[in-house]
Short mmCIF file of C-alpha atoms in Angstrom, two decimals:
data_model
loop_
_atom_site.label_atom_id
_atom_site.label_comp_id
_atom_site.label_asym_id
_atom_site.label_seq_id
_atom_site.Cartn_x
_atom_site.Cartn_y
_atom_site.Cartn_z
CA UNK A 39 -16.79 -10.85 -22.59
CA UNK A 40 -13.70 -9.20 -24.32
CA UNK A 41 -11.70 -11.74 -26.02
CA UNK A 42 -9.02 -12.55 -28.26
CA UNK A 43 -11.07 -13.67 -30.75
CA UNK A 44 -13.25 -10.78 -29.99
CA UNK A 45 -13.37 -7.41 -32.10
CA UNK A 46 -13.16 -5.75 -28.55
CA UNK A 47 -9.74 -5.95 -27.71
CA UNK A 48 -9.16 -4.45 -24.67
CA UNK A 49 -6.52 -1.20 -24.11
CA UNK A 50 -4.58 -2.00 -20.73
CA UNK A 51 -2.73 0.16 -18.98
CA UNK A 52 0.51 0.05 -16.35
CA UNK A 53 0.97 2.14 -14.07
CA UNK A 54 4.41 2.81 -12.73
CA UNK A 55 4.76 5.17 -9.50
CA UNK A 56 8.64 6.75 -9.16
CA UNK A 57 10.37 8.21 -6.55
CA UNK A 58 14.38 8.84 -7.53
CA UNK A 59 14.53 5.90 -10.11
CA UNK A 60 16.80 7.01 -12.94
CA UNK A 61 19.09 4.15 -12.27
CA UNK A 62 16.39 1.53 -13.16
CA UNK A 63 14.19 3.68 -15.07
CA UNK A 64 15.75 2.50 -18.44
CA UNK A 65 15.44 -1.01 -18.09
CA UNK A 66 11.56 -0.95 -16.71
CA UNK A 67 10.56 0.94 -20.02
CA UNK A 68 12.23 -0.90 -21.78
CA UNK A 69 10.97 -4.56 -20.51
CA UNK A 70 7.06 -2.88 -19.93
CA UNK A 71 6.87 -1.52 -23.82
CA UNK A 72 8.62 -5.40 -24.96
CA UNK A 73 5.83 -6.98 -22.74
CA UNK A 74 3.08 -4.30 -24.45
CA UNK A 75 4.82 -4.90 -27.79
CA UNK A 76 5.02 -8.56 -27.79
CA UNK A 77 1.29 -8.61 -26.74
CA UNK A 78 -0.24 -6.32 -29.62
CA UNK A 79 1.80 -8.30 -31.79
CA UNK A 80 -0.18 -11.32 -30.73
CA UNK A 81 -3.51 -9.32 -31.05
CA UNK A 82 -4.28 -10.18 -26.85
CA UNK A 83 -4.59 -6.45 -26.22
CA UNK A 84 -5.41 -2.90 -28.44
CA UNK A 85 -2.15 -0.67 -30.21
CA UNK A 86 -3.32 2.11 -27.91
CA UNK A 87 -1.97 -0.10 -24.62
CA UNK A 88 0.58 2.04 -22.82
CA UNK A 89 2.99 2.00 -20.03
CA UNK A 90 2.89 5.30 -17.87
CA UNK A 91 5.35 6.52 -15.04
CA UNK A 92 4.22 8.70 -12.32
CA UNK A 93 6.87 11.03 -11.14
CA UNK A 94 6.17 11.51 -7.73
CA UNK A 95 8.45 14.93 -7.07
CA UNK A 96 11.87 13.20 -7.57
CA UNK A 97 14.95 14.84 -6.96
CA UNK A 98 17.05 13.02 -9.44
CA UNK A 99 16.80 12.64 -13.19
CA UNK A 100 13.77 10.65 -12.78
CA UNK A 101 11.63 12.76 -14.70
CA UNK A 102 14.45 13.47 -17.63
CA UNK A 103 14.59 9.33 -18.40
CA UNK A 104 10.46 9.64 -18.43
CA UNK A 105 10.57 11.92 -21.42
CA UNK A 106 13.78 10.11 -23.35
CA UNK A 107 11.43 7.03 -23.22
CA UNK A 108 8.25 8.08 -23.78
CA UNK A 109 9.70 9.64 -27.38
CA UNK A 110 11.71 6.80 -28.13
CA UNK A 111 9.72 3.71 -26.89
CA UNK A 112 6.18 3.50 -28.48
CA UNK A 113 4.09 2.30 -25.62
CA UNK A 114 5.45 4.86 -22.88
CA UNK A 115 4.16 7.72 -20.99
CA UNK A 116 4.59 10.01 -18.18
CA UNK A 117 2.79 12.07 -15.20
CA UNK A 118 5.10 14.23 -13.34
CA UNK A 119 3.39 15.38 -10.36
CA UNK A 120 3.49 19.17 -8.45
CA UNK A 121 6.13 17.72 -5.88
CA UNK A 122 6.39 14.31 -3.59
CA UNK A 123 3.10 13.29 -2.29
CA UNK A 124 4.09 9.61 -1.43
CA UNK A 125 3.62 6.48 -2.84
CA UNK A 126 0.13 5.68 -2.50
CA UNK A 127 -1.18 9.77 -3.32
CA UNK A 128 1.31 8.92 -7.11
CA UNK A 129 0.21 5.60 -7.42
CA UNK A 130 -3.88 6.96 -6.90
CA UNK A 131 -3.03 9.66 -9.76
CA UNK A 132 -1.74 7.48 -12.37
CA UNK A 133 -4.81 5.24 -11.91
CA UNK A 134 -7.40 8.40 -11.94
CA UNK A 135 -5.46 9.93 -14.87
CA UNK A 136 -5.37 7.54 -16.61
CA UNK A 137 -8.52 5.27 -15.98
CA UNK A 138 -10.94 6.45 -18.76
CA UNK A 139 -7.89 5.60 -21.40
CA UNK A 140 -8.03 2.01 -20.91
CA UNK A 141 -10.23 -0.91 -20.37
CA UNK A 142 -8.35 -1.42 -17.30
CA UNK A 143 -4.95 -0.62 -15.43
CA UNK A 144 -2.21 -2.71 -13.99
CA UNK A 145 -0.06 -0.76 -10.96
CA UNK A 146 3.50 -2.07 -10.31
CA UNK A 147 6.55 -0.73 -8.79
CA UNK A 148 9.39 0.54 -10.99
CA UNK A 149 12.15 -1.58 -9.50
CA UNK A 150 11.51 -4.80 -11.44
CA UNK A 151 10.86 -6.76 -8.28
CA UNK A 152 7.50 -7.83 -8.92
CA UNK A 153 7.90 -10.24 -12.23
CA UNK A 154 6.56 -8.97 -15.24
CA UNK A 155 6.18 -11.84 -16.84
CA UNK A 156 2.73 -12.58 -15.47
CA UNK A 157 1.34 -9.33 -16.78
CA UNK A 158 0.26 -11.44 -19.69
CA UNK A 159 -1.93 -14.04 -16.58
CA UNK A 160 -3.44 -10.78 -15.31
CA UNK A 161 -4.83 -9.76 -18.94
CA UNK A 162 -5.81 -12.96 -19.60
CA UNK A 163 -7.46 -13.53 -16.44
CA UNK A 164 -9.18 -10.07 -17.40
CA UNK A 165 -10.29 -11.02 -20.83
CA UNK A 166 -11.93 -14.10 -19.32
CA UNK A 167 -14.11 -11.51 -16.99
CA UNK A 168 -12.01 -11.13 -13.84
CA UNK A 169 -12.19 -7.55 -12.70
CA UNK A 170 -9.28 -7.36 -10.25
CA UNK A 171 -6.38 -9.36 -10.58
CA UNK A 172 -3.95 -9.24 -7.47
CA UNK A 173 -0.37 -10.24 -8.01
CA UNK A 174 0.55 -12.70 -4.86
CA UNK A 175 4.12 -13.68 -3.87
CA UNK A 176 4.34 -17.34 -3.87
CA UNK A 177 6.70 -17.35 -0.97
CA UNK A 178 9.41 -14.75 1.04
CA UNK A 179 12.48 -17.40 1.17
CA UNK A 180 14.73 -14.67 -0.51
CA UNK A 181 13.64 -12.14 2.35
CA UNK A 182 16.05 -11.48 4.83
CA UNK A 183 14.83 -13.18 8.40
CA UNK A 184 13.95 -8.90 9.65
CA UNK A 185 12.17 -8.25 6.79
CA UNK A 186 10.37 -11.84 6.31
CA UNK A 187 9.32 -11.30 9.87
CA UNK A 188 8.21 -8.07 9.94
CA UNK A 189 5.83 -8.89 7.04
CA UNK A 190 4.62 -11.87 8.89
CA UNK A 191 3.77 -9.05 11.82
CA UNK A 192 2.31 -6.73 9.41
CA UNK A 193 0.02 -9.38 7.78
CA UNK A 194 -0.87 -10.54 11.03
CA UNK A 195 -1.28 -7.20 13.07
CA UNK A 196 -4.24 -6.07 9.77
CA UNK A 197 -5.90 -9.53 10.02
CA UNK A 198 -6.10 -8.44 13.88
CA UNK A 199 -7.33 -5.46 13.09
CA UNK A 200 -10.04 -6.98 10.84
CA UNK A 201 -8.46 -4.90 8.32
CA UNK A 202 -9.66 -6.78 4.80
CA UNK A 203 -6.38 -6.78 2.73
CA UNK A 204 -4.23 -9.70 0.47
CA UNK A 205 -1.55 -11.62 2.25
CA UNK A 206 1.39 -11.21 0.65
CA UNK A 207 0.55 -8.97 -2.14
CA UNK A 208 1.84 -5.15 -1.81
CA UNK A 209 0.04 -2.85 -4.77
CA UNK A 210 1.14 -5.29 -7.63
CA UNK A 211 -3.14 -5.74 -9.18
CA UNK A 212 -5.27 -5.44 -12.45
CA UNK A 213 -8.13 -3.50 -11.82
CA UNK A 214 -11.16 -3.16 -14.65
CA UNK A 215 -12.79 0.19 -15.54
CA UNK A 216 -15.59 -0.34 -13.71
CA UNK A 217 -13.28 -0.83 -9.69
CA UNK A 218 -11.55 1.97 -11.05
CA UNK A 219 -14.74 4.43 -11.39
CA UNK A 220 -15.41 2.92 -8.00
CA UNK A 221 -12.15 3.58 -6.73
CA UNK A 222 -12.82 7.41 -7.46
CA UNK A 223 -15.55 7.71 -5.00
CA UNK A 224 -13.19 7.00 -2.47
CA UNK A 225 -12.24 10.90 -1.80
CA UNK A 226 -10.27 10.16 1.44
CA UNK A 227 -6.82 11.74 2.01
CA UNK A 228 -5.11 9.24 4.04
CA UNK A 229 -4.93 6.11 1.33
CA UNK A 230 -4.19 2.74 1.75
CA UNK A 231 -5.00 0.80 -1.44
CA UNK A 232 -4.05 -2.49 -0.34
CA UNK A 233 -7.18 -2.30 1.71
CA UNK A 234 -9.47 -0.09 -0.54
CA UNK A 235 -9.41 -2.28 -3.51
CA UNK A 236 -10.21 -5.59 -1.56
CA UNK A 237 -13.38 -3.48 0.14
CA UNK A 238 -14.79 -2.50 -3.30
CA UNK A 239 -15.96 -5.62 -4.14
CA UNK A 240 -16.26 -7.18 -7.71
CA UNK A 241 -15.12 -10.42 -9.25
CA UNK A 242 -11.12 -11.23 -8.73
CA UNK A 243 -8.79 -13.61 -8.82
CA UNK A 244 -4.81 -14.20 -8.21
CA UNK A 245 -1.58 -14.54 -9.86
CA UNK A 246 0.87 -16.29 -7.88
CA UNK A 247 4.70 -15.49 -9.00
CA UNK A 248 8.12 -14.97 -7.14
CA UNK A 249 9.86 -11.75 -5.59
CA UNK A 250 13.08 -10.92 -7.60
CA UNK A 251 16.10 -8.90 -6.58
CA UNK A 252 15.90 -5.43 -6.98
CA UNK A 253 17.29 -3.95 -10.69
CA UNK A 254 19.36 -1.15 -9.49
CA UNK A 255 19.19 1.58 -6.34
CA UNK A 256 17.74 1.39 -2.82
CA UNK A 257 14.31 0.83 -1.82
CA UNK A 258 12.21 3.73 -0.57
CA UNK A 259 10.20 2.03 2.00
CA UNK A 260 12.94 1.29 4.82
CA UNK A 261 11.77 0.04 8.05
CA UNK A 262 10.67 3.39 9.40
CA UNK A 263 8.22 3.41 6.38
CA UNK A 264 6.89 0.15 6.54
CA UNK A 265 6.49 0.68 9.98
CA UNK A 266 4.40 3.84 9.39
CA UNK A 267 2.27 2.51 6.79
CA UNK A 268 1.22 -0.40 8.30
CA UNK A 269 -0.05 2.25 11.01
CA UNK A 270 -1.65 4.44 8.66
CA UNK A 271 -3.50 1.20 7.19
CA UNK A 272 -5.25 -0.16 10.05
CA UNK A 273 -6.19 3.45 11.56
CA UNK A 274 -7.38 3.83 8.13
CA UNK A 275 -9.21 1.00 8.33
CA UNK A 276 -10.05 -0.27 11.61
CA UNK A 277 -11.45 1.07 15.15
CA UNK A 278 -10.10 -1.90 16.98
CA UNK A 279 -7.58 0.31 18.62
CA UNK A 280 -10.45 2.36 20.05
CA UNK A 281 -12.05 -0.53 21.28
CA UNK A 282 -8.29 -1.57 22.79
CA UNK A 283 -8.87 1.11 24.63
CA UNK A 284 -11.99 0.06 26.15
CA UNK A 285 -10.58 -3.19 27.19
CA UNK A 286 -7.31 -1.60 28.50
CA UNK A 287 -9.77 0.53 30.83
CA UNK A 288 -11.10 -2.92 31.99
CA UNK A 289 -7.85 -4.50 32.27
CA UNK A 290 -6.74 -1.58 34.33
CA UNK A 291 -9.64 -1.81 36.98
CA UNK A 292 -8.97 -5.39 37.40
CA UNK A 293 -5.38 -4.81 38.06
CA UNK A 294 -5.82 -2.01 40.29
CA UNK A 295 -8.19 -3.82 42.37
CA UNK A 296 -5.40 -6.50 42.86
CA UNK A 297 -3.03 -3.97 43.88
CA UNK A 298 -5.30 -2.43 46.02
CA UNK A 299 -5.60 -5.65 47.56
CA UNK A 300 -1.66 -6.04 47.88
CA UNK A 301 -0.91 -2.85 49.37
CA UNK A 302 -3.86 -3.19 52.32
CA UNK A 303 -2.25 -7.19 52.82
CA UNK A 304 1.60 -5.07 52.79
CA UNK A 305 0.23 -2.44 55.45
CA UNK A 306 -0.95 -4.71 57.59
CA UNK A 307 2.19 -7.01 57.45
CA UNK A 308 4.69 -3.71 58.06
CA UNK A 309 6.80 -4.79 54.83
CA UNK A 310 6.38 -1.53 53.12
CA UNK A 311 6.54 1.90 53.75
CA UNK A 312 3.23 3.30 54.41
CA UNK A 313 2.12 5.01 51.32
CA UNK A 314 4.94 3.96 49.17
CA UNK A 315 3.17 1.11 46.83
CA UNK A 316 -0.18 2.58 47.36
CA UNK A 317 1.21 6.00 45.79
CA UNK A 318 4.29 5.50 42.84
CA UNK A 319 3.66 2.13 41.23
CA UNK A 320 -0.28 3.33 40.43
CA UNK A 321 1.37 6.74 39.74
CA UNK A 322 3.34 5.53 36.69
CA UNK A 323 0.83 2.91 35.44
CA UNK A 324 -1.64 4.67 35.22
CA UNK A 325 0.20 7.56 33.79
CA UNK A 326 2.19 5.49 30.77
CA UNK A 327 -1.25 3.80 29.93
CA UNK A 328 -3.46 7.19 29.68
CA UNK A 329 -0.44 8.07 27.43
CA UNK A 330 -0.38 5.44 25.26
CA UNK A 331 -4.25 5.83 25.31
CA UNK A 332 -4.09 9.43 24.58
CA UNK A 333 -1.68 8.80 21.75
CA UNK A 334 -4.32 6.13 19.62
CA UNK A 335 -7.27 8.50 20.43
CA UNK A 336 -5.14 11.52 19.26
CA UNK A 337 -3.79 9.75 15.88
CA UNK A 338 -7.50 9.47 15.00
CA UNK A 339 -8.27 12.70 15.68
CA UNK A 340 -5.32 13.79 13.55
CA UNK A 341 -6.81 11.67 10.87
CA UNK A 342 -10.28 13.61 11.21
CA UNK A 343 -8.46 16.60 10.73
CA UNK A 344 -6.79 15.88 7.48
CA UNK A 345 -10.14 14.38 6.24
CA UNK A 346 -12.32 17.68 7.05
CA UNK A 347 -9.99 19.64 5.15
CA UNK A 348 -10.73 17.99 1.90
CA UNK A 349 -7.26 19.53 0.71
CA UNK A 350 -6.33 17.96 -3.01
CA UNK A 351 -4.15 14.49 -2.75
CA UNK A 352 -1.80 16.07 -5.74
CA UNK A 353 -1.17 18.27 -8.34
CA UNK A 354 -0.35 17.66 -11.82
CA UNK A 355 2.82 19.53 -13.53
CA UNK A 356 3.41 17.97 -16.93
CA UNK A 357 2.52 15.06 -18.93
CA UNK A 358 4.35 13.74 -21.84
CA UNK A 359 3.41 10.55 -24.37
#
């Protein structure tokens, strides 16, 4: 077991995905290297411990602020990738960059809304044998009521979905060595790491803490987003919507037997014009639902099509620190 009290001390790593952050960049280094700082100081974790952002193609000065604070600040460094590959794709090449370099890595967003301050819980928890830590929000009373509903849809539509994934924790986690070597077997190109990590297996545990505002700029994941990658995650995940299918087919058949029913009963009464009910209403239902069939059957197919291609999830440009 690696311990305080242990010649072992561990090496951790953050990881720190960015996407147009030079407003907030400043202050994140500078709280993540006081955090790494404060924690070598107290002998919990090795000198070589390191904070490193990922720029993931950003169009500001993002990448400018990366190398100002990876030469002044002694715990920072920096991954600036070929171009934007999204959030999960950056996030995935910070942790396989940078997983033989540290006993284990801890992946949080760059705009100080996840607390910090229980980085030092996670390491412990780690030191005490816990291989993935998963940082939980205690509760989403700050939320706006949208966005604290839509979550509550989200969380609800994966457990549907039997998609295995934390409630209420987005990618804020400790992961060991050892889940991260697992983690690179997973050579899929549509990621969803909320639900990877949880499948690997291993011990874990939680840290419970509360949402804060965000430091500076706008959040990258509006609605639109969200709404995407919660679709990507349980296609990714889950062939319940295939089986939907199915049991829309069934659904179907029963209803169409009923109207069959209904339109003989209408035909015989004379309150309908022959050939009316029997012809449009079936027309469109049938004709939205093969749609709307067509479309979950064809997003999978689209997903089998970026799969077979193997293409590479990134590129790396420069790295600094």
């Amino acid at each position: 077991m690696i311990g305080k009290n242990n010649m072992n001390i561990p090496t951790i790593g953050i990881v720190t995905p960015c996407y147009n952050e030079e407003l907030v960049l400043n202050e994140t280094s500078f709280q993540l290297n006081s955090i790494l700082s404060d924690l070598v100081e107290k002998n919990y974790i090795s000198e070589k411990s390191f904070a490193a952002f990922i720029d993931d193609g950003s169009k500001d000065k993002t990448w400018n602020k990366i190398e100002e604070n990876a030469k002044q600040l002694s715990h920072i460094k920096g991954l600036k990738l070929a171009g934007n590959v999204g959030h999960q794709k950056a996030l995935l090449a910070g942790l396989l960059t940078y997983k033989d370099e540290a006993d284990a890595l801890i992946s949080i967003d760059a705009d100080l809304q996840d607390d910090v301050s229980v980085i030092k819980d996670m390491i412990l928890k780690f030191i005490s044998g816990t291989d993935v830590v998963y940082g939980v929000r205690k509760e989403r009373t700050s939320d706006t009521f949208f966005k604290r509903n839509t979550a509550l849809l989200f969380y609800n539509l994966m457990k549907k979905m039997k998609v295995n994934i934390i409630h209420n924790h987005a990618d804020y986690r400790l992961c060991s060595s050892r889940v991260l070597n697992a983690l690179a077997e997973f050579k899929e190109v549509n990621l969803f790491l909320r639900g990877i990590i949880p499948s690997i297996g291993f011990s874990k545990d939680i840290v419970y803490y509360d949402r804060l505002d965000r430091f500076a700029g706008e959040s990258k994941y509006p609605f639109r987003k969200m709404a995407a990658f919660a679709w990507n995650g349980v296609t990714s995940f889950s062939n319940y919507p295939l089986k939907l299918v199915t049991i829309i087919g069934f659904v179907i058949f029963f209803i169409c037997i009923i109207m069959t029913g209904y339109a003989l009963f209408a035909l015989y009464t004379g309150n309908v014009l022959p050939g009316w009910l029997s012809t449009v209403l079936p027309m469109y239902f049938l004709g939205g639902v093969q749609l709307f069939c067509f479309g979950i059957i064809g997003e999978y197919i689209g997903k089998i099509y970026s799969e077979v291609k193997q293409r590479p999830r990134y590129f790396i440009d420069k790295r600094i620190g």
